[in-house]
Amino acid sequence: MRYARRVHELSVCQALLTQVADIAAGRSGAVVERITIEMGPLCGLEPALLASAFAIARTGGCAAQAELVIESTAVTVDCTACGARSLTASNRLVCAACGGFRTRIVAGDELRLRRVELQMGQLLRESAAN
Amino acid sequence: MCQTCGCALTPGKAGAQGERADSRGAVIDVLQNLLAANDQVAMHNRAHFDEHGVLVINLMSSPGAGKTALLEATIVALKARYHIAVIEGDLETDNDAARIRAHGVPAIQITTGTACHLDAHQVHRALHELPLAGLDLLFIENVGNLVCPASFDLGQHHNVTLLSVTEGDDKPAKYPVIFRASDLVVLSKADLLDVLQDFDPARAAAALRALGRDTPMIHTAARRTPVIGPWLDWLEQALKAWRPAPQGARSRIAAAVGA
């Protein structure tokens, strides 16, 4: 099978590394130093599992030495009845003000690549100095 | 990648939005969904379905909740009126696909090995073995799992999650992501409610409502003498509500994904 997937955290890591490789490509000699992602509790992934999957998935690529920084977001909903904004638990997405259950998630379901930090290799540094 | 439809389907590129660089390195702000590549293929699948006028339902549940049994009873009830096909996701066997084929409808098996979910790429490959022309209804039976399938859009029009009454009635509170993504929750094996006193449908409904959605919940019993009327009604409604999708909207979707 072309895509090896065991837990879905591993498939997401592979997708992440593909995006990072696209960014690093074209900057020859660039080494990925740090990758920052945003994750909400409602994204369906476990941060700890993602971190351990990342340690396996990064091997041999341009991000082999990269650090993964996970920024967690809090579950936040807007009430469509009274308009109040509430911080809630993942499984209790109701309005804290009026108790209404017709709410819209405004934060907490993110799964996004936020930032890639590259370190330029020796060659690039020399050309930048010239 | 897609040779059947001739589309130029390529994984999405990360869109760099801002960059600060000096001689030592660069910091690139991106802000792109990590599942962008999957979502792009899912959109492509959906354009195919819309083009052919096929309503697609993604069926999810924990293992053993009765997805295949519900599909068998559904096929028996509807096959005279609708052309139905099934894409079966399974870890190892093609037992479920064989059960579906025994009812005379096409079933494509995706064996996921040790993987825990279907993704849009796998469904896209399966579509190359499944002629969509003439189909009314396509069911995708996802891998039995209440965690992983929730994260992957396949291109379906509706998500349906089964919760069998042999499980806990607090499952929606334990697996909020999948139940919140559901357009319908089916309480399966409901004929066992009389003997399974621990399962309270009202508690399940309350846990579901606490997820901030007015998701309908219906009861089914698919074995012996199937009682699946409310499910068939929901399907008929979904078919009716979806059928007259304007041609213009379909072409716009197709154009957007380059199909």
Tab-separated table of C-alpha atoms in Angstrom:
chain	number	residue	atom	x	y	z
A	1	MET	CA	0.000	0.000	0.000
A	2	ARG	CA	1.268	3.419	-0.938
A	3	TYR	CA	0.167	5.243	2.185
A	4	ALA	CA	1.197	3.537	5.406
A	5	ARG	CA	-1.339	4.528	8.034
A	6	ARG	CA	-1.541	3.011	11.439
A	7	VAL	CA	-3.000	5.556	13.741
A	8	HIS	CA	-4.475	8.638	12.186
A	9	GLU	CA	-1.987	10.777	14.099
A	10	LEU	CA	0.695	9.228	11.884
A	11	SER	CA	-1.190	10.033	8.666
A	12	VAL	CA	-1.657	13.603	9.850
A	13	CYS	CA	2.088	13.809	10.588
A	14	GLN	CA	2.842	12.669	7.065
A	15	ALA	CA	0.513	15.345	5.691
A	16	LEU	CA	2.218	17.897	7.942
A	17	LEU	CA	5.698	16.876	6.767
A	18	THR	CA	4.592	17.080	3.126
A	19	GLN	CA	3.465	20.668	3.678
A	20	VAL	CA	6.706	21.499	5.473
A	21	ALA	CA	8.783	19.888	2.712
A	22	ASP	CA	6.937	22.015	0.144
A	23	ILE	CA	7.929	25.113	2.074
A	24	ALA	CA	11.551	24.060	2.558
A	25	ALA	CA	11.889	23.073	-1.098
A	26	GLY	CA	13.371	25.863	-3.177
A	27	ARG	CA	15.486	27.013	-0.271
A	28	SER	CA	18.335	24.619	-0.860
A	29	GLY	CA	20.341	23.787	2.201
A	30	ALA	CA	17.559	24.915	4.505
A	31	VAL	CA	17.098	22.798	7.600
A	32	VAL	CA	13.771	22.835	9.389
A	33	GLU	CA	14.413	23.896	12.949
A	34	ARG	CA	10.936	24.255	14.423
A	35	ILE	CA	7.372	23.525	13.308
A	36	THR	CA	4.488	25.144	15.139
A	37	ILE	CA	0.968	23.783	14.808
A	38	GLU	CA	-2.359	24.806	16.338
A	39	MET	CA	-4.570	22.074	17.758
A	40	GLY	CA	-7.949	22.300	19.402
A	41	PRO	CA	-9.456	19.603	21.642
A	42	LEU	CA	-12.181	19.064	19.001
A	43	CYS	CA	-9.815	18.366	16.111
A	44	GLY	CA	-10.039	14.651	16.785
A	45	LEU	CA	-6.359	14.084	17.505
A	46	GLU	CA	-4.414	13.558	20.699
A	47	PRO	CA	-1.501	16.004	21.093
A	48	ALA	CA	0.664	13.411	22.893
A	49	LEU	CA	0.069	10.801	20.176
A	50	LEU	CA	0.761	13.369	17.485
A	51	ALA	CA	4.042	14.303	19.177
A	52	SER	CA	5.184	10.681	19.357
A	53	ALA	CA	4.061	9.997	15.780
A	54	PHE	CA	6.033	13.062	14.710
A	55	ALA	CA	9.207	11.663	16.257
A	56	ILE	CA	8.841	8.625	13.984
A	57	ALA	CA	7.552	10.331	10.842
A	58	ARG	CA	10.235	13.064	10.677
A	59	THR	CA	13.072	10.539	10.250
A	60	GLY	CA	15.183	10.975	7.141
A	61	GLY	CA	13.424	14.053	5.764
A	62	CYS	CA	14.168	17.762	5.785
A	63	ALA	CA	12.644	17.998	9.250
A	64	ALA	CA	14.625	15.133	10.777
A	65	GLN	CA	15.971	17.390	13.533
A	66	ALA	CA	12.963	19.642	13.837
A	67	GLU	CA	11.198	20.427	17.058
A	68	LEU	CA	7.395	20.221	17.025
A	69	VAL	CA	5.619	22.916	19.029
A	70	ILE	CA	1.933	22.311	19.675
A	71	GLU	CA	-0.145	25.365	20.580
A	72	SER	CA	-3.458	24.328	22.116
A	73	THR	CA	-6.599	26.344	21.608
A	74	ALA	CA	-9.586	26.424	23.954
A	75	VAL	CA	-13.063	25.287	22.936
A	76	THR	CA	-15.135	28.434	22.415
A	77	VAL	CA	-18.734	28.647	21.203
A	78	ASP	CA	-21.057	31.479	20.203
A	79	CYS	CA	-24.718	31.091	21.108
A	80	THR	CA	-26.988	31.595	18.114
A	81	ALA	CA	-29.877	32.456	20.460
A	82	CYS	CA	-28.447	35.055	22.880
A	83	GLY	CA	-25.145	35.835	21.185
A	84	ALA	CA	-22.954	35.150	24.237
A	85	ARG	CA	-19.507	33.672	23.771
A	86	SER	CA	-18.514	30.867	26.175
A	87	LEU	CA	-15.526	28.688	26.919
A	88	THR	CA	-16.815	25.126	27.184
A	89	ALA	CA	-15.804	21.517	27.655
A	90	SER	CA	-15.412	19.428	24.478
A	91	ASN	CA	-18.548	17.430	25.175
A	92	ARG	CA	-20.706	20.222	26.563
A	93	LEU	CA	-20.920	22.770	23.795
A	94	VAL	CA	-23.833	24.695	25.265
A	95	CYS	CA	-24.125	28.404	26.000
A	96	ALA	CA	-22.875	29.264	29.492
A	97	ALA	CA	-25.168	32.310	29.624
A	98	CYS	CA	-28.586	31.009	28.539
A	99	GLY	CA	-28.023	27.240	28.433
A	100	GLY	CA	-29.045	27.082	24.780
A	101	PHE	CA	-27.660	24.216	22.725
A	102	ARG	CA	-27.758	25.928	19.338
A	103	THR	CA	-24.176	27.094	19.257
A	104	ARG	CA	-21.456	27.646	16.728
A	105	ILE	CA	-17.864	26.613	17.408
A	106	VAL	CA	-15.545	29.581	16.945
A	107	ALA	CA	-12.384	27.967	18.310
A	108	GLY	CA	-11.215	24.583	19.512
A	109	ASP	CA	-11.473	22.478	16.361
A	110	GLU	CA	-8.307	23.773	14.667
A	111	LEU	CA	-5.684	21.513	13.170
A	112	ARG	CA	-3.391	23.911	11.389
A	113	LEU	CA	0.208	24.414	10.433
A	114	ARG	CA	1.006	27.802	11.924
A	115	ARG	CA	4.699	28.465	11.378
A	116	VAL	CA	7.844	26.883	9.975
A	117	GLU	CA	11.266	28.075	11.121
A	118	LEU	CA	14.193	27.300	8.882
A	119	GLN	CA	17.899	27.459	9.517
A	120	MET	CA	19.918	28.244	6.419
A	121	GLY	CA	22.679	25.840	5.505
A	122	GLN	CA	26.337	26.845	5.038
A	123	LEU	CA	25.943	27.451	1.281
A	124	LEU	CA	23.022	29.819	1.695
A	125	ARG	CA	24.746	31.684	4.478
A	126	GLU	CA	27.773	32.266	2.259
A	127	SER	CA	25.671	33.505	-0.611
A	128	ALA	CA	23.740	35.781	1.729
A	129	ALA	CA	27.047	37.208	3.024
A	130	ASN	CA	28.277	37.987	-0.500
B	1	MET	CA	-3.312	10.738	-10.366
B	2	CYS	CA	-6.882	10.341	-11.537
B	3	GLN	CA	-6.632	8.514	-14.850
B	4	THR	CA	-10.271	7.598	-15.191
B	5	CYS	CA	-11.621	11.107	-15.033
B	6	GLY	CA	-8.517	12.778	-16.427
B	7	CYS	CA	-8.350	15.320	-13.646
B	8	ALA	CA	-5.075	16.940	-12.666
B	9	LEU	CA	-5.388	16.036	-9.034
B	10	THR	CA	-2.327	16.952	-7.040
B	11	PRO	CA	-1.828	17.354	-3.318
B	12	GLY	CA	-2.456	20.894	-2.094
B	13	LYS	CA	0.562	23.134	-1.703
B	14	ALA	CA	1.103	24.946	1.537
B	15	GLY	CA	0.426	28.603	1.009
B	16	ALA	CA	3.090	30.709	2.691
B	17	GLN	CA	1.496	33.883	3.985
B	18	GLY	CA	4.357	35.815	5.507
B	19	GLU	CA	8.063	35.400	5.775
B	20	ARG	CA	10.783	37.000	7.844
B	21	ALA	CA	14.284	36.054	6.774
B	22	ASP	CA	17.861	36.939	7.595
B	23	SER	CA	21.189	35.319	6.844
B	24	ARG	CA	20.736	32.681	9.556
B	25	GLY	CA	17.281	31.534	8.732
B	26	ALA	CA	13.668	32.224	7.960
B	27	VAL	CA	10.367	32.138	9.812
B	28	ILE	CA	7.403	31.372	7.581
B	29	ASP	CA	3.854	31.901	8.816
B	30	VAL	CA	1.547	29.455	7.096
B	31	LEU	CA	-1.893	28.888	8.643
B	32	GLN	CA	-2.984	25.924	6.568
B	33	ASN	CA	-5.240	23.064	7.597
B	34	LEU	CA	-3.113	19.938	8.072
B	35	LEU	CA	-5.695	17.874	6.245
B	36	ALA	CA	-5.793	20.219	3.243
B	37	ALA	CA	-4.578	17.477	0.872
B	38	ASN	CA	-7.285	15.059	2.054
B	39	ASP	CA	-9.937	17.772	1.926
B	40	GLN	CA	-9.020	18.642	-1.643
B	41	VAL	CA	-9.468	15.038	-2.773
B	42	ALA	CA	-12.730	14.855	-0.801
B	43	MET	CA	-14.004	17.902	-2.667
B	44	HIS	CA	-13.002	16.228	-5.902
B	45	ASN	CA	-14.889	13.045	-4.939
B	46	ARG	CA	-17.950	15.143	-4.066
B	47	ALA	CA	-17.816	16.823	-7.479
B	48	HIS	CA	-17.844	13.350	-9.093
B	49	PHE	CA	-20.840	12.315	-6.978
B	50	ASP	CA	-22.727	15.510	-7.771
B	51	GLU	CA	-21.954	15.190	-11.452
B	52	HIS	CA	-23.549	11.742	-11.481
B	53	GLY	CA	-26.437	12.612	-9.195
B	54	VAL	CA	-25.428	10.088	-6.518
B	55	LEU	CA	-26.284	10.770	-2.883
B	56	VAL	CA	-23.424	9.534	-0.677
B	57	ILE	CA	-23.775	8.525	2.956
B	58	ASN	CA	-20.769	7.873	5.211
B	59	LEU	CA	-21.764	5.280	7.826
B	60	MET	CA	-19.706	5.269	11.000
B	61	SER	CA	-19.859	3.445	14.345
B	62	SER	CA	-17.794	1.388	16.733
B	63	PRO	CA	-17.086	-2.202	15.602
B	64	GLY	CA	-20.113	-4.451	15.813
B	65	ALA	CA	-22.801	-1.752	16.034
B	66	GLY	CA	-24.542	-3.238	13.006
B	67	LYS	CA	-23.545	-1.094	10.031
B	68	THR	CA	-23.501	-4.009	7.586
B	69	ALA	CA	-26.748	-5.464	8.962
B	70	LEU	CA	-28.459	-2.089	8.554
B	71	LEU	CA	-27.144	-1.840	4.994
B	72	GLU	CA	-28.404	-5.339	4.160
B	73	ALA	CA	-31.892	-4.529	5.429
B	74	THR	CA	-31.794	-1.184	3.593
B	75	ILE	CA	-30.834	-2.833	0.317
B	76	VAL	CA	-33.613	-5.396	0.647
B	77	ALA	CA	-36.118	-2.591	1.261
B	78	LEU	CA	-34.948	-0.157	-1.408
B	79	LYS	CA	-33.227	-2.023	-4.223
B	80	ALA	CA	-36.358	-2.284	-6.337
B	81	ARG	CA	-36.667	1.509	-6.381
B	82	TYR	CA	-33.077	2.775	-6.264
B	83	HIS	CA	-29.743	1.780	-7.708
B	84	ILE	CA	-27.487	1.298	-4.705
B	85	ALA	CA	-23.767	0.577	-4.290
B	86	VAL	CA	-21.517	0.224	-1.273
B	87	ILE	CA	-17.859	1.010	-0.579
B	88	GLU	CA	-16.711	-1.159	2.305
B	89	GLY	CA	-13.830	-0.215	4.578
B	90	ASP	CA	-12.478	-3.121	6.559
B	91	LEU	CA	-9.233	-3.842	8.365
B	92	GLU	CA	-8.577	-7.315	6.993
B	93	THR	CA	-11.420	-9.220	5.374
B	94	ASP	CA	-13.906	-8.747	2.568
B	95	ASN	CA	-16.636	-10.507	4.562
B	96	ASP	CA	-18.826	-7.401	4.676
B	97	ALA	CA	-18.515	-6.756	0.933
B	98	ALA	CA	-19.490	-10.392	0.301
B	99	ARG	CA	-22.589	-9.937	2.475
B	100	ILE	CA	-23.577	-6.869	0.431
B	101	ARG	CA	-22.892	-8.545	-2.941
B	102	ALA	CA	-25.122	-11.446	-1.912
B	103	HIS	CA	-28.018	-8.984	-2.204
B	104	GLY	CA	-27.122	-8.255	-5.813
B	105	VAL	CA	-25.651	-4.771	-5.434
B	106	PRO	CA	-22.060	-3.791	-6.272
B	107	ALA	CA	-19.665	-3.550	-3.319
B	108	ILE	CA	-16.075	-2.337	-3.555
B	109	GLN	CA	-13.804	-3.469	-0.742
B	110	ILE	CA	-11.091	-1.213	0.625
B	111	THR	CA	-8.870	-3.247	2.917
B	112	THR	CA	-7.122	-0.768	5.174
B	113	GLY	CA	-4.705	-3.217	6.798
B	114	THR	CA	-3.952	-1.893	10.244
B	115	ALA	CA	-5.230	1.598	9.448
B	116	CYS	CA	-8.090	2.849	11.523
B	117	HIS	CA	-10.129	4.910	9.052
B	118	LEU	CA	-10.882	5.576	5.409
B	119	ASP	CA	-9.510	8.704	3.772
B	120	ALA	CA	-10.475	10.589	0.642
B	121	HIS	CA	-7.608	9.115	-1.417
B	122	GLN	CA	-8.749	5.545	-0.729
B	123	VAL	CA	-12.318	6.376	-1.686
B	124	HIS	CA	-11.072	8.098	-4.825
B	125	ARG	CA	-9.196	4.957	-5.885
B	126	ALA	CA	-12.267	2.825	-5.152
B	127	LEU	CA	-14.335	5.091	-7.412
B	128	HIS	CA	-12.243	3.988	-10.347
B	129	GLU	CA	-13.639	0.475	-9.900
B	130	LEU	CA	-17.198	1.654	-9.409
B	131	PRO	CA	-19.212	3.095	-12.294
B	132	LEU	CA	-21.264	5.945	-10.821
B	133	ALA	CA	-23.501	6.395	-13.842
B	134	GLY	CA	-27.050	5.308	-13.038
B	135	LEU	CA	-26.486	5.089	-9.273
B	136	ASP	CA	-28.884	6.837	-6.896
B	137	LEU	CA	-27.359	6.020	-3.543
B	138	LEU	CA	-23.828	5.137	-2.460
B	139	PHE	CA	-23.054	4.056	1.080
B	140	ILE	CA	-19.518	4.223	2.401
B	141	GLU	CA	-19.209	1.864	5.349
B	142	ASN	CA	-16.293	3.284	7.293
B	143	VAL	CA	-13.924	1.253	9.478
B	144	GLY	CA	-15.538	0.461	12.831
B	145	ASN	CA	-14.052	3.173	15.039
B	146	LEU	CA	-15.520	6.206	16.799
B	147	VAL	CA	-12.321	8.260	16.828
B	148	CYS	CA	-10.335	8.378	13.620
B	149	PRO	CA	-12.979	8.413	10.832
B	150	ALA	CA	-14.350	11.707	12.184
B	151	SER	CA	-11.288	13.642	11.037
B	152	PHE	CA	-11.349	12.649	7.373
B	153	ASP	CA	-13.800	14.089	4.862
B	154	LEU	CA	-14.409	11.517	2.114
B	155	GLY	CA	-16.648	13.618	-0.126
B	156	GLN	CA	-19.910	12.289	1.352
B	157	HIS	CA	-23.070	14.375	1.574
B	158	HIS	CA	-24.158	13.089	4.976
B	159	ASN	CA	-22.538	11.492	8.001
B	160	VAL	CA	-24.607	8.900	9.819
B	161	THR	CA	-23.350	7.388	13.071
B	162	LEU	CA	-24.770	4.226	14.599
B	163	LEU	CA	-24.908	3.842	18.355
B	164	SER	CA	-26.034	0.356	19.296
B	165	VAL	CA	-27.970	-0.037	22.513
B	166	THR	CA	-25.464	-2.679	23.627
B	167	GLU	CA	-23.009	0.201	24.112
B	168	GLY	CA	-23.119	2.939	26.739
B	169	ASP	CA	-25.697	5.696	26.366
B	170	ASP	CA	-22.952	8.222	27.171
B	171	LYS	CA	-21.045	7.532	23.952
B	172	PRO	CA	-21.850	10.988	22.476
B	173	ALA	CA	-20.165	12.588	25.519
B	174	LYS	CA	-17.146	10.298	25.164
B	175	TYR	CA	-16.719	10.783	21.414
B	176	PRO	CA	-17.923	14.355	20.825
B	177	VAL	CA	-16.046	14.888	17.577
B	178	ILE	CA	-17.733	12.088	15.628
B	179	PHE	CA	-21.206	12.598	17.078
B	180	ARG	CA	-21.047	16.345	16.480
B	181	ALA	CA	-20.133	15.698	12.851
B	182	SER	CA	-23.185	13.449	12.401
B	183	ASP	CA	-26.304	14.489	10.525
B	184	LEU	CA	-28.211	11.558	11.965
B	185	VAL	CA	-27.651	9.176	14.878
B	186	VAL	CA	-29.151	5.712	14.573
B	187	LEU	CA	-29.830	3.774	17.778
B	188	SER	CA	-29.294	0.314	16.372
B	189	LYS	CA	-30.344	-3.030	17.864
B	190	ALA	CA	-33.197	-1.116	19.503
B	191	ASP	CA	-35.173	-4.385	19.769
B	192	LEU	CA	-32.800	-5.220	22.638
B	193	LEU	CA	-33.816	-2.160	24.708
B	194	ASP	CA	-36.293	-4.244	26.681
B	195	VAL	CA	-33.585	-6.539	27.988
B	196	LEU	CA	-30.794	-3.965	28.238
B	197	GLN	CA	-32.111	-1.789	31.041
B	198	ASP	CA	-28.850	0.140	31.358
B	199	PHE	CA	-29.247	1.965	28.067
B	200	ASP	CA	-31.518	4.986	28.352
B	201	PRO	CA	-32.307	6.588	24.962
B	202	ALA	CA	-33.204	9.846	26.725
B	203	ARG	CA	-29.724	10.016	28.266
B	204	ALA	CA	-28.168	9.358	24.840
B	205	ALA	CA	-30.328	12.131	23.344
B	206	ALA	CA	-29.302	14.560	26.109
B	207	ALA	CA	-25.601	13.774	25.592
B	208	LEU	CA	-26.070	14.319	21.863
B	209	ARG	CA	-27.867	17.635	22.344
B	210	ALA	CA	-25.095	18.854	24.679
B	211	LEU	CA	-22.828	18.809	21.621
B	212	GLY	CA	-24.594	21.899	20.348
B	213	ARG	CA	-26.542	20.361	17.511
B	214	ASP	CA	-30.149	19.420	17.012
B	215	THR	CA	-29.129	16.079	15.484
B	216	PRO	CA	-32.072	13.714	14.961
B	217	MET	CA	-31.864	10.297	16.609
B	218	ILE	CA	-33.894	7.339	15.357
B	219	HIS	CA	-34.281	3.690	16.384
B	220	THR	CA	-33.650	0.690	14.149
B	221	ALA	CA	-33.638	-3.083	14.472
B	222	ALA	CA	-32.122	-4.694	11.408
B	223	ARG	CA	-32.095	-8.395	12.310
B	224	ARG	CA	-34.871	-11.012	12.114
B	225	THR	CA	-37.909	-8.892	11.168
B	226	PRO	CA	-36.250	-5.568	10.327
B	227	VAL	CA	-37.863	-2.433	11.777
B	228	ILE	CA	-36.107	0.348	9.919
B	229	GLY	CA	-38.996	2.599	8.839
B	230	PRO	CA	-37.663	5.864	10.331
B	231	TRP	CA	-34.282	5.238	8.711
B	232	LEU	CA	-35.861	4.633	5.302
B	233	ASP	CA	-37.947	7.797	5.768
B	234	TRP	CA	-34.803	9.785	6.563
B	235	LEU	CA	-33.080	8.383	3.451
B	236	GLU	CA	-36.082	9.196	1.255
B	237	GLN	CA	-36.125	12.733	2.657
B	238	ALA	CA	-32.401	13.095	2.048
B	239	LEU	CA	-32.802	11.860	-1.535
B	240	LYS	CA	-35.730	14.201	-2.128
B	241	ALA	CA	-34.012	17.196	-0.543
B	242	TRP	CA	-30.818	16.591	-2.459
B	243	ARG	CA	-32.007	15.488	-5.904
B	244	PRO	CA	-32.881	18.856	-7.415
B	245	ALA	CA	-29.387	20.281	-6.812
B	246	PRO	CA	-28.992	22.929	-9.486
B	247	GLN	CA	-26.759	21.970	-12.365
B	248	GLY	CA	-24.979	25.330	-12.134
B	249	ALA	CA	-23.802	24.656	-8.593
B	250	ARG	CA	-22.404	21.283	-9.641
B	251	SER	CA	-20.429	22.727	-12.509
B	252	ARG	CA	-19.059	25.414	-10.212
B	253	ILE	CA	-17.839	22.782	-7.767
B	254	ALA	CA	-16.363	20.719	-10.602
B	255	ALA	CA	-14.609	23.795	-11.983
B	256	ALA	CA	-13.270	24.698	-8.543
B	257	VAL	CA	-11.503	21.371	-8.193
B	258	GLY	CA	-10.470	21.122	-11.824
B	259	ALA	CA	-12.479	17.965	-12.477
